[in-house]
PDB file of C-alpha atoms and ligand atoms in Angstrom:
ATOM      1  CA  UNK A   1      -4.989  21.176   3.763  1.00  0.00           C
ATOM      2  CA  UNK A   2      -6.657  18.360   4.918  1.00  0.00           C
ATOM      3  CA  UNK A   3      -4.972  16.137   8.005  1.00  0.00           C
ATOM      4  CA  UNK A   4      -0.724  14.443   6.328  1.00  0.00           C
ATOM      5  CA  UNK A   5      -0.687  11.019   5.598  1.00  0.00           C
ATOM      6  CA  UNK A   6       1.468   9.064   8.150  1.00  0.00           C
ATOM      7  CA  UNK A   7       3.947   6.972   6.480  1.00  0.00           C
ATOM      8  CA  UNK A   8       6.958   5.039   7.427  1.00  0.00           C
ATOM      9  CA  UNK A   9      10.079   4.601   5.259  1.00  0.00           C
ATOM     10  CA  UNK A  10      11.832   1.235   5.116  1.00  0.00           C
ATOM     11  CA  UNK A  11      15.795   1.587   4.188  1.00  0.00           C
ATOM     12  CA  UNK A  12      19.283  -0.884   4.295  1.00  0.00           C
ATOM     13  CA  UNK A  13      21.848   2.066   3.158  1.00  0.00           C
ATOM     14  CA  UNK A  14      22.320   5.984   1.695  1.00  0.00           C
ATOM     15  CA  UNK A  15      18.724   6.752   2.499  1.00  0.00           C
ATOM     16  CA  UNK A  16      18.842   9.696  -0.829  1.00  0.00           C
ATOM     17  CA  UNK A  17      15.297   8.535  -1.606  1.00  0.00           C
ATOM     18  CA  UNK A  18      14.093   8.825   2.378  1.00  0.00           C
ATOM     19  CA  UNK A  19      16.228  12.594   2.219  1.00  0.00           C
ATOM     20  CA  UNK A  20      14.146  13.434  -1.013  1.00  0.00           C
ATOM     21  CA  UNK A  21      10.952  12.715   0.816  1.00  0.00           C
ATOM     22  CA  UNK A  22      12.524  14.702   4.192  1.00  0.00           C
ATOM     23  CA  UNK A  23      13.028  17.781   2.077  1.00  0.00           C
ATOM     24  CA  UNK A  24       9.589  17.534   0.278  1.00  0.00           C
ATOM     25  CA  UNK A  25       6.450  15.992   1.430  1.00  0.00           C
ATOM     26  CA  UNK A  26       7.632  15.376   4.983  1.00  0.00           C
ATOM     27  CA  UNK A  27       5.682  18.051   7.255  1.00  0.00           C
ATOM     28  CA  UNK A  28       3.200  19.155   4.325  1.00  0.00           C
ATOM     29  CA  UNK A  29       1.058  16.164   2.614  1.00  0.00           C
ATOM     30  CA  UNK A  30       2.419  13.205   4.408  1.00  0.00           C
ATOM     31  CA  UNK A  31       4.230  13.016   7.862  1.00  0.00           C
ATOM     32  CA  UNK A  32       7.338  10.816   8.476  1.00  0.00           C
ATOM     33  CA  UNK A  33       6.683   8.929  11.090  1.00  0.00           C
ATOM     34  CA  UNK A  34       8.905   5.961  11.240  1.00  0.00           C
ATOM     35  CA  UNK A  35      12.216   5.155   9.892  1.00  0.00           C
ATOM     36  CA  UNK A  36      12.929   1.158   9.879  1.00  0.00           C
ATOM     37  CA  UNK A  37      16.785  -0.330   8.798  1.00  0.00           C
ATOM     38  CA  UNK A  38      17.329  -3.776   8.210  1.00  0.00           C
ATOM     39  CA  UNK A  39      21.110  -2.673   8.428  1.00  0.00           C
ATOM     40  CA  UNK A  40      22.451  -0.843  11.499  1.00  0.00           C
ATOM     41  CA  UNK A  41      24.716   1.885  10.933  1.00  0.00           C
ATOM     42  CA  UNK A  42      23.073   2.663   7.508  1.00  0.00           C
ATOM     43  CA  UNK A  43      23.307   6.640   6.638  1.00  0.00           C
ATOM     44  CA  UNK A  44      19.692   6.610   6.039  1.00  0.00           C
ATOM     45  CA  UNK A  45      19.380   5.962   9.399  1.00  0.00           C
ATOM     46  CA  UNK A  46      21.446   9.330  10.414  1.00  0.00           C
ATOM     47  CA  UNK A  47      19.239  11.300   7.459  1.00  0.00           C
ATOM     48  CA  UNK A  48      15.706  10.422   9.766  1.00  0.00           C
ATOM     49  CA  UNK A  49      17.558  11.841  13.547  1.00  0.00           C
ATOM     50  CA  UNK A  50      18.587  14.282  12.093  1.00  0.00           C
ATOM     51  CA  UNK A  51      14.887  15.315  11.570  1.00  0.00           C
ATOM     52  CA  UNK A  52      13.751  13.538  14.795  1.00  0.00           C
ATOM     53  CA  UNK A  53      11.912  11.062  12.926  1.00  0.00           C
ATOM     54  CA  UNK A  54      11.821   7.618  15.411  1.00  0.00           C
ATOM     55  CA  UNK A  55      13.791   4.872  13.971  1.00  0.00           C
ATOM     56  CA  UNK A  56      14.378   1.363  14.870  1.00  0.00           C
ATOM     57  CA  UNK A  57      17.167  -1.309  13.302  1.00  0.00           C
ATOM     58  CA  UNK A  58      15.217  -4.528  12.449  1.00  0.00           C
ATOM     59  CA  UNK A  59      18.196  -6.926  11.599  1.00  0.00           C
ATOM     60  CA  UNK A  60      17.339 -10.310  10.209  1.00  0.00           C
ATOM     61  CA  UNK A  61      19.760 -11.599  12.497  1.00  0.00           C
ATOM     62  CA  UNK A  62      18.632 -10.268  16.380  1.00  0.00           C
ATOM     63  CA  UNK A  63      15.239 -12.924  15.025  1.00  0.00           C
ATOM     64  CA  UNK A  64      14.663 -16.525  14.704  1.00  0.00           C
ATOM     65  CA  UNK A  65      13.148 -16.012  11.363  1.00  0.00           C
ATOM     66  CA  UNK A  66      12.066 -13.797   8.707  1.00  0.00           C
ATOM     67  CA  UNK A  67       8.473 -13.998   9.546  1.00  0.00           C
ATOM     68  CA  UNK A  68       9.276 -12.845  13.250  1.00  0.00           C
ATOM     69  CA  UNK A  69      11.516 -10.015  12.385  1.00  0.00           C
ATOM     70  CA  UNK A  70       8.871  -8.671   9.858  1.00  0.00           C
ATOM     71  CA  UNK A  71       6.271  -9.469  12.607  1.00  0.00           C
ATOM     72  CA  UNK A  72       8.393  -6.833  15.196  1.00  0.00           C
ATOM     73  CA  UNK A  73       8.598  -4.325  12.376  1.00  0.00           C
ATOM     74  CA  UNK A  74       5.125  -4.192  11.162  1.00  0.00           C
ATOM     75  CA  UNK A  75       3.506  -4.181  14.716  1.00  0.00           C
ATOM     76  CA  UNK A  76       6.446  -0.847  15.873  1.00  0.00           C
ATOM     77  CA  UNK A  77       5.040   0.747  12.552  1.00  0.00           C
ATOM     78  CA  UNK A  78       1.581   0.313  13.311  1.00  0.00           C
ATOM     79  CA  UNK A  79       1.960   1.378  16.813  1.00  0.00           C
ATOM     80  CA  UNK A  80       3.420   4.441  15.456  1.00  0.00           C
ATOM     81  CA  UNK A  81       0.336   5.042  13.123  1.00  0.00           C
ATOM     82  CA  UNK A  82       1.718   4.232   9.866  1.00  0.00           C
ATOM     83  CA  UNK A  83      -0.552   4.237   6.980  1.00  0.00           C
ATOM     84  CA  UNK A  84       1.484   3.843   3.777  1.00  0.00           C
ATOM     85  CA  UNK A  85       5.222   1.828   3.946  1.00  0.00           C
ATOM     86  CA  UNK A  86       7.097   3.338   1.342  1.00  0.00           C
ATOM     87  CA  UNK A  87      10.555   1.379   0.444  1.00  0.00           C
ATOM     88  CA  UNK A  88      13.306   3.201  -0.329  1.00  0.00           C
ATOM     89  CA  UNK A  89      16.015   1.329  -1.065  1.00  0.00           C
ATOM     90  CA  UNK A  90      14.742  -1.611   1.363  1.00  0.00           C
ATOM     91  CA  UNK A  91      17.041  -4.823   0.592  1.00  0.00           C
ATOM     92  CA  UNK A  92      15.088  -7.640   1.612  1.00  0.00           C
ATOM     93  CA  UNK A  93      11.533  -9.731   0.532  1.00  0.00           C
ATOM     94  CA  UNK A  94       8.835  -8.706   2.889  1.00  0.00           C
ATOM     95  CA  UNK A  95       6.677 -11.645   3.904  1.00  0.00           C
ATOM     96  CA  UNK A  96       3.208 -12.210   2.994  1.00  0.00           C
ATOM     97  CA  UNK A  97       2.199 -11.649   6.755  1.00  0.00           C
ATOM     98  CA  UNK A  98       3.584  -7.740   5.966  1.00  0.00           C
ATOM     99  CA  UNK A  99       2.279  -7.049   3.317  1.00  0.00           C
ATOM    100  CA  UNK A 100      -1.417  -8.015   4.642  1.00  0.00           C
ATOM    101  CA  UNK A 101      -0.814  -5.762   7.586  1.00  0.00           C
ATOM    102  CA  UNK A 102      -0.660  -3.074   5.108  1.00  0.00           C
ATOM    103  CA  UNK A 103      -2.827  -3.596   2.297  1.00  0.00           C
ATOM    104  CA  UNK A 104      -2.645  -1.818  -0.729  1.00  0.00           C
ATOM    105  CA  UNK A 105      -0.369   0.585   1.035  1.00  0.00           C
ATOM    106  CA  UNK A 106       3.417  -0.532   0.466  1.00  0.00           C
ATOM    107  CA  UNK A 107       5.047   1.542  -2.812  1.00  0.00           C
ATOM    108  CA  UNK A 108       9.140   0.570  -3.759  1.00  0.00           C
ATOM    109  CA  UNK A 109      11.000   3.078  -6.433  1.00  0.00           C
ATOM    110  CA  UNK A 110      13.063   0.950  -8.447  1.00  0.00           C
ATOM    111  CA  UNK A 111      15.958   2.048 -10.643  1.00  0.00           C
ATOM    112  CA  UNK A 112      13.936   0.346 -14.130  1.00  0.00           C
ATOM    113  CA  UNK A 113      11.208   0.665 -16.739  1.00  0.00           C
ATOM    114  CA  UNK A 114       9.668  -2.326 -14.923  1.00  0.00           C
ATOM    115  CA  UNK A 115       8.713  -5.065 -15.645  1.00  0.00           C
ATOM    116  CA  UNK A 116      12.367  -4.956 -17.733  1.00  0.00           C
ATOM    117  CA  UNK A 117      15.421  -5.509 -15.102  1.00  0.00           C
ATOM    118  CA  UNK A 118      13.435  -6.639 -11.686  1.00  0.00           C
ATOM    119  CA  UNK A 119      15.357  -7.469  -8.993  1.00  0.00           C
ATOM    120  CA  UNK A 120      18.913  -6.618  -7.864  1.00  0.00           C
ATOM    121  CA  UNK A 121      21.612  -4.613  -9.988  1.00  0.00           C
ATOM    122  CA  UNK A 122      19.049  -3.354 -12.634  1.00  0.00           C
ATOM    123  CA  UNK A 123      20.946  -0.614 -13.675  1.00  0.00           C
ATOM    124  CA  UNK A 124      23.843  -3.042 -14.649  1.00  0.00           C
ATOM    125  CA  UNK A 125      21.321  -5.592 -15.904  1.00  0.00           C
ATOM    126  CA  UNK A 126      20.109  -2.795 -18.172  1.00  0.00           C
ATOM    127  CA  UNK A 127      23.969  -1.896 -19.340  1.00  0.00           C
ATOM    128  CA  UNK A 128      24.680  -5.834 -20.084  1.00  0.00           C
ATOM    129  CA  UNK A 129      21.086  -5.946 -22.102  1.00  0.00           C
ATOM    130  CA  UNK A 130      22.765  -2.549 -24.254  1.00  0.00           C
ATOM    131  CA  UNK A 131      19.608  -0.689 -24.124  1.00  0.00           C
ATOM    132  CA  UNK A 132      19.497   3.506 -24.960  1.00  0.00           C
ATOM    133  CA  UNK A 133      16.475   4.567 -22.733  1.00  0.00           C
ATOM    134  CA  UNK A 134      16.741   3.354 -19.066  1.00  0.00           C
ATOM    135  CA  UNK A 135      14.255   4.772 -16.183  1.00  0.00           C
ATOM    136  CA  UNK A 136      12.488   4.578 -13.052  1.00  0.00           C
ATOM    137  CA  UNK A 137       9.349   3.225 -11.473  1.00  0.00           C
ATOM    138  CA  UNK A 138       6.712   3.549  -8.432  1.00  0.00           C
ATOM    139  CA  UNK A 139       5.139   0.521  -7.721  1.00  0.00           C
ATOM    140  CA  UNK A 140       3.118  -1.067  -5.355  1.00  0.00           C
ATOM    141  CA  UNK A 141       4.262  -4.123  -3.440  1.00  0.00           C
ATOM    142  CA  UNK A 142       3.101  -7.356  -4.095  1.00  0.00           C
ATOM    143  CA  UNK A 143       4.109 -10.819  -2.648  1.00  0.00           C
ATOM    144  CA  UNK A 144       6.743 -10.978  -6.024  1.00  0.00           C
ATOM    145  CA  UNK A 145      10.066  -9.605  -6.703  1.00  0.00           C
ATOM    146  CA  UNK A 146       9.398  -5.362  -8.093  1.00  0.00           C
ATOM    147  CA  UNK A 147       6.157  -7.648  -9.636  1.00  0.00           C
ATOM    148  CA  UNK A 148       2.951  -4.828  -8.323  1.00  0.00           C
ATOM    149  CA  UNK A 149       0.985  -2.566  -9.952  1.00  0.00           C
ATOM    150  CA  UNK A 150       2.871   0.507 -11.613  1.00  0.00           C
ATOM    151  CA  UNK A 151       2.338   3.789 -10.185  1.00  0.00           C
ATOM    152  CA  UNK A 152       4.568   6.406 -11.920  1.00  0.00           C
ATOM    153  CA  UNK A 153       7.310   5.453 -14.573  1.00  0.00           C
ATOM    154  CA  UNK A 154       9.473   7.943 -16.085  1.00  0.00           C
ATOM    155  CA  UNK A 155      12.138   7.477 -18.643  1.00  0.00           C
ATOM    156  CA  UNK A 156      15.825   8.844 -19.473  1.00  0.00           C
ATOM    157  CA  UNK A 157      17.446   7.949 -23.288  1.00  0.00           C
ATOM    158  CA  UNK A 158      21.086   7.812 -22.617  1.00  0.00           C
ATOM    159  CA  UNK A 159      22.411   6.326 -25.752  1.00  0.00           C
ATOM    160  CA  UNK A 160      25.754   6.637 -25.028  1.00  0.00           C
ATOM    161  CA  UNK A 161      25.765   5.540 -21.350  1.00  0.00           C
ATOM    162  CA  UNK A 162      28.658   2.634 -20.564  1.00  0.00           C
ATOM    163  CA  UNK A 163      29.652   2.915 -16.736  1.00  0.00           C
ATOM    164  CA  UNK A 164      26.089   2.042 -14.135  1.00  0.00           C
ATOM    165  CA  UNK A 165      27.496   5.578 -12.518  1.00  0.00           C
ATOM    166  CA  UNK A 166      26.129   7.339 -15.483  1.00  0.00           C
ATOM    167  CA  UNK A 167      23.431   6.077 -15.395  1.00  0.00           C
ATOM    168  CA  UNK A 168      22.742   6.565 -11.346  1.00  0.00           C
ATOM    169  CA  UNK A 169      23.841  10.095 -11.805  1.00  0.00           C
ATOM    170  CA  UNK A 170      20.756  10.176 -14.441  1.00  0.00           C
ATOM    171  CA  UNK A 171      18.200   8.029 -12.447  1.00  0.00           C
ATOM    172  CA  UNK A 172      18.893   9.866  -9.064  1.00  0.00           C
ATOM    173  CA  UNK A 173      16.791  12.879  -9.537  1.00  0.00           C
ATOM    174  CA  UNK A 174      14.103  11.254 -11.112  1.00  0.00           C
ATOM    175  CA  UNK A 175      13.852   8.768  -8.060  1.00  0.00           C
ATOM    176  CA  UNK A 176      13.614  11.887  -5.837  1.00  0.00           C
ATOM    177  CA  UNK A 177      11.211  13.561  -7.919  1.00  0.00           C
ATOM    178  CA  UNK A 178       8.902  10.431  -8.650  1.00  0.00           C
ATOM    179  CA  UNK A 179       8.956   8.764  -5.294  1.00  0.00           C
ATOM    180  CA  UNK A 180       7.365  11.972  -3.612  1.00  0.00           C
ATOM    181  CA  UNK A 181       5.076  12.343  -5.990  1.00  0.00           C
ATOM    182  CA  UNK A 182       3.877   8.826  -5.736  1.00  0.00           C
ATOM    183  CA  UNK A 183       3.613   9.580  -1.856  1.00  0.00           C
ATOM    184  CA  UNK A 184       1.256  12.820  -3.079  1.00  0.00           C
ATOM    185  CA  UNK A 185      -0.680  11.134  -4.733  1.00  0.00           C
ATOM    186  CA  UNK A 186      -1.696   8.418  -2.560  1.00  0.00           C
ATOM    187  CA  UNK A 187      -1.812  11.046   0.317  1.00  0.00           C
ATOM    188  CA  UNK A 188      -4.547  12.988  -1.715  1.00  0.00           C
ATOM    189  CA  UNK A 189      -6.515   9.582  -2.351  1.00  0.00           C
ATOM    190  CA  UNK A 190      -5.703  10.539  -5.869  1.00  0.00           C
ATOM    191  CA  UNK A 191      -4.523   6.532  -6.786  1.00  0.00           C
ATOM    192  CA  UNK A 192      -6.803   3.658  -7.931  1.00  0.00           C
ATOM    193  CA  UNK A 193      -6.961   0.701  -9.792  1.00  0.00           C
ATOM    194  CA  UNK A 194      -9.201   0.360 -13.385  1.00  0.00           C
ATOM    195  CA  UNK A 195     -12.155  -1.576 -12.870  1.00  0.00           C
ATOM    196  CA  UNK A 196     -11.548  -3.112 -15.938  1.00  0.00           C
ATOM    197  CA  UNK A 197      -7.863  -3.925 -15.466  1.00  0.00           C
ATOM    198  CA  UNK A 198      -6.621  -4.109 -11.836  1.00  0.00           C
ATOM    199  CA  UNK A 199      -3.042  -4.190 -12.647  1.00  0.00           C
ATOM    200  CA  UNK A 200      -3.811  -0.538 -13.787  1.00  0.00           C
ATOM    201  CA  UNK A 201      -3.954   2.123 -11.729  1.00  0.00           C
ATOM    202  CA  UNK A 202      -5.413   5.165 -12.398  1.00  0.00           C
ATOM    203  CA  UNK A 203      -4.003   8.857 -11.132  1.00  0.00           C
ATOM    204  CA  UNK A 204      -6.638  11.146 -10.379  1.00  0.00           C
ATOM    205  CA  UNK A 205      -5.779  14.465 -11.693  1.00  0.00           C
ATOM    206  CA  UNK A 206      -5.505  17.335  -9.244  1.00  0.00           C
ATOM    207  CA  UNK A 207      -8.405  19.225  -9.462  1.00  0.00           C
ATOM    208  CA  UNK A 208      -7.436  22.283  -6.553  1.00  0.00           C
TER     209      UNK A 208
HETATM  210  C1  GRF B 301      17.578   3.429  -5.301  1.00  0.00           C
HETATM  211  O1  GRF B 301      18.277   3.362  -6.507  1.00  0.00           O
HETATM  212  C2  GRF B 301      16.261   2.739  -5.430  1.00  0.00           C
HETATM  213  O2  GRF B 301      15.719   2.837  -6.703  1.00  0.00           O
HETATM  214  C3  GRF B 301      16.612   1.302  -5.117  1.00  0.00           C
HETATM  215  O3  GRF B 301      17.604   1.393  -4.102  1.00  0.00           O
HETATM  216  C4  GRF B 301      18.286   2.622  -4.211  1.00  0.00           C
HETATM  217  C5  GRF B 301      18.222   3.301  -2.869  1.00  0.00           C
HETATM  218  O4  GRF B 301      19.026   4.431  -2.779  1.00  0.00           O
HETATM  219  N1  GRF B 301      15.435   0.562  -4.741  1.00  0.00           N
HETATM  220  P1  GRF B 301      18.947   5.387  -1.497  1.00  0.00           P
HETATM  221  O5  GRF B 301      19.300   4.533  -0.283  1.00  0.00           O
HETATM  222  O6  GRF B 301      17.569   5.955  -1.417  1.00  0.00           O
HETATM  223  O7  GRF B 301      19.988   6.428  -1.737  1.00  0.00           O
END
């Protein structure tokens, strides 16, 4: 196989979606390199020692702004070699200064059949809208809110779902399925966007 893809995982809590990734590409198509909280304390952060991935706790708080705390964070993942940011359950906007550090290389798994419930909650904005087939998505990051280019998006019909823990318990292992494969995929080059429509972007088959 040719040479893993370094990435860095950006997390605020559990950190299922950074294990998922731990027990799957990490060490074999992509290498976990960096592990970045914007909460300290958060489990996720316990998940990534316990593999001896490097972490670091970027709190909004320890810096004068938002554009100086994302300024520490991007510059400690590129000095660490990172070459896609995944987010995995990341709670806060990234600025534009970020995202240009890494371009077309930051993906988010979100707990919708985006571009229907963006934002925060979306499972229980999905509940309060009474729809039967909820889902997740892979998406690259843009400047707007769970607004970039669709990767992967897979879907669940739970008609009868009522409580948002249903519909977690459903969601979860498609997150930790979809998110690594999103992460193969870009790993293996295997992602690009249509000529003809940008906002489209195409997944190379695997050909091995
Ligand atoms: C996931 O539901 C993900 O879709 C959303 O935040 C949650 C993170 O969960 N963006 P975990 O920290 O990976 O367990």
């Amino acid at each position: 196989m040719s040479e893993s893809l370094p990435i860095a995982v950006l997390v605020s809590g559990t950190g299922t979606n950074l294990q998922a990734l731990l027990d799957t590409v990490h060490g074999h198509e992509a290498r976990v390199v960096a592990v970045a909280s914007s909460v300290p304390g958060a489990l996720a952060l316990e998940r990534a020692v316990a593999r001896g991935v490097a972490t670091a706790v970027f709190e909004r708080s320890s810096y004068p702004d938002r554009e100086a705390r994302d300024a520490a964070m991007a510059a400690w993942l590129v000095e660490r070699g990172t070459r896609l940011v995944v987010l995995a359950g990341y709670m806060d906007l990234l600025t534009f200064a970020f995202l240009e550090r890494f371009p077309s290389a930051i993906v988010n798994v979100h707990p919708s059949l985006l571009p229907a419930f963006p934002g925060l909650r979306a499972i229980e904005q999905a509940l309060a809208y009474g729809v039967k087939v909820f889902g997740v998505t892979v998406h690259f990051v843009d400047a707007g809110v769970d607004s970039g280019a669709v990767i992967l998006q897979r879907s669940v019909e739970l008609p009868q779902a009522r409580r948002p823990d249903e519909v977690l318990a459903a969601l979860r292992p498609i997150e930790h399925t979809l998110l690594p494969e999103a992460v193969r995929l870009f790993a293996r080059g295997a992602l690009q966007a249509d000529p003809e429509n940008p906002r489209r972007i195409i997944c190379a088959p695997d050909e091995r």
